[in-house]
mmCIF file of C-alpha atoms in Angstrom:
data_model
loop_
_atom_site.group_PDB
_atom_site.id
_atom_site.type_symbol
_atom_site.label_atom_id
_atom_site.label_comp_id
_atom_site.label_asym_id
_atom_site.label_seq_id
_atom_site.Cartn_x
_atom_site.Cartn_y
_atom_site.Cartn_z
ATOM 1 C CA MET A 1 -4.811 -154.893 54.855
ATOM 2 C CA GLN A 2 -4.721 -157.365 52.358
ATOM 3 C CA GLY A 3 -7.918 -157.725 50.020
ATOM 4 C CA GLU A 4 -8.649 -154.227 50.860
ATOM 5 C CA GLU A 5 -9.705 -152.925 47.277
ATOM 6 C CA ILE A 6 -8.962 -149.676 45.899
ATOM 7 C CA VAL A 7 -11.429 -147.174 44.041
ATOM 8 C CA ILE A 8 -9.919 -144.997 41.099
ATOM 9 C CA ARG A 9 -11.980 -142.674 39.398
ATOM 10 C CA LEU A 10 -11.450 -141.390 35.820
ATOM 11 C CA THR A 11 -13.373 -139.247 33.652
ATOM 12 C CA ARG A 12 -13.804 -140.988 30.985
ATOM 13 C CA ASP A 13 -11.525 -139.314 28.518
ATOM 14 C CA GLU A 14 -9.116 -140.447 30.964
ATOM 15 C CA ALA A 15 -10.679 -144.062 30.637
ATOM 16 C CA LEU A 16 -10.195 -143.921 27.346
ATOM 17 C CA VAL A 17 -6.869 -143.095 26.245
ATOM 18 C CA LEU A 18 -5.260 -145.410 29.566
ATOM 19 C CA SER A 19 -7.174 -148.270 27.955
ATOM 20 C CA GLU A 20 -5.773 -147.602 24.553
ATOM 21 C CA TRP A 21 -1.755 -147.419 26.133
ATOM 22 C CA LEU A 22 -2.266 -150.619 27.907
ATOM 23 C CA GLU A 23 -3.440 -152.148 24.643
ATOM 24 C CA ARG A 24 -0.564 -151.108 23.035
ATOM 25 C CA LEU A 25 1.438 -151.941 26.540
ATOM 26 C CA GLN A 26 -0.282 -155.696 26.399
ATOM 27 C CA MET A 27 0.893 -156.327 22.914
ATOM 28 C CA THR A 28 4.460 -155.377 23.272
ATOM 29 C CA ASP A 29 6.887 -157.610 25.167
ATOM 30 C CA LEU A 30 5.877 -156.760 28.831
ATOM 31 C CA GLY A 31 9.169 -157.908 30.181
ATOM 32 C CA ARG A 32 10.961 -154.936 28.568
ATOM 33 C CA VAL A 33 8.667 -152.834 30.614
ATOM 34 C CA VAL A 34 7.761 -154.117 33.716
ATOM 35 C CA ASP A 35 10.496 -155.631 35.666
ATOM 36 C CA ASP A 36 8.545 -157.623 37.902
ATOM 37 C CA SER A 37 6.108 -160.312 37.126
ATOM 38 C CA ALA A 38 3.572 -159.319 39.576
ATOM 39 C CA VAL A 39 2.947 -156.129 38.287
ATOM 40 C CA TRP A 40 1.108 -158.047 35.424
ATOM 41 C CA ALA A 41 -2.085 -159.067 37.390
ATOM 42 C CA PRO A 42 -3.210 -155.318 38.543
ATOM 43 C CA LEU A 43 -2.328 -154.088 34.315
ATOM 44 C CA HIS A 44 -4.474 -156.509 32.778
ATOM 45 C CA ARG A 45 -7.707 -156.579 35.569
ATOM 46 C CA ILE A 46 -7.230 -152.528 34.771
ATOM 47 C CA ALA A 47 -7.379 -153.296 31.122
ATOM 48 C CA GLY A 48 -10.045 -155.769 31.578
ATOM 49 C CA THR A 49 -12.315 -153.516 33.643
ATOM 50 C CA LEU A 50 -11.548 -150.481 30.841
ATOM 51 C CA ASP A 51 -12.511 -152.629 28.669
ATOM 52 C CA LYS A 52 -16.163 -153.491 29.885
ATOM 53 C CA ALA A 53 -17.197 -149.956 30.911
ATOM 54 C CA LEU A 54 -16.312 -148.894 27.579
ATOM 55 C CA PRO A 55 -18.726 -149.431 24.339
ATOM 56 C CA ASP A 56 -16.465 -146.825 22.542
ATOM 57 C CA LEU A 57 -13.469 -148.987 22.788
ATOM 58 C CA PHE A 58 -16.390 -150.534 19.657
ATOM 59 C CA ALA A 59 -18.041 -147.655 17.936
ATOM 60 C CA ALA A 60 -17.355 -147.226 14.345
ATOM 61 C CA ASP A 61 -15.459 -143.885 15.422
ATOM 62 C CA TYR A 62 -13.254 -144.873 17.961
ATOM 63 C CA ALA A 63 -10.059 -143.274 16.457
ATOM 64 C CA GLU A 64 -11.906 -140.333 16.337
ATOM 65 C CA ARG A 65 -13.374 -139.962 20.334
ATOM 66 C CA LEU A 66 -9.857 -141.431 21.320
ATOM 67 C CA ASP A 67 -7.838 -138.411 19.125
ATOM 68 C CA ALA A 68 -10.595 -136.077 20.653
ATOM 69 C CA ALA A 69 -9.735 -137.369 23.907
ATOM 70 C CA ARG A 70 -6.148 -137.081 23.782
ATOM 71 C CA ARG A 71 -6.669 -133.492 22.433
ATOM 72 C CA ARG A 72 -8.572 -132.396 25.414
ATOM 73 C CA LEU A 73 -6.124 -134.016 27.865
ATOM 74 C CA ARG A 74 -3.137 -132.714 26.576
ATOM 75 C CA PRO A 75 -1.912 -129.885 28.535
ATOM 76 C CA GLU A 76 -2.498 -126.091 26.560
#
């Protein structure tokens, strides 16, 4: 089983919101939030994958796109 990959599917909104949250998480002292250093590798891998898959991150209206995605994902 070791090395077997898991595929996670996200909507663009989910990916955008998650990417931004992971970016903020990585800018904090991860040691305070993540108590097991083994978790850092998958967190960085997910963040890197999202960065490559989301051209929205480099759009001039990124903040507006992120706000709109958050609004659509919040329960009413």
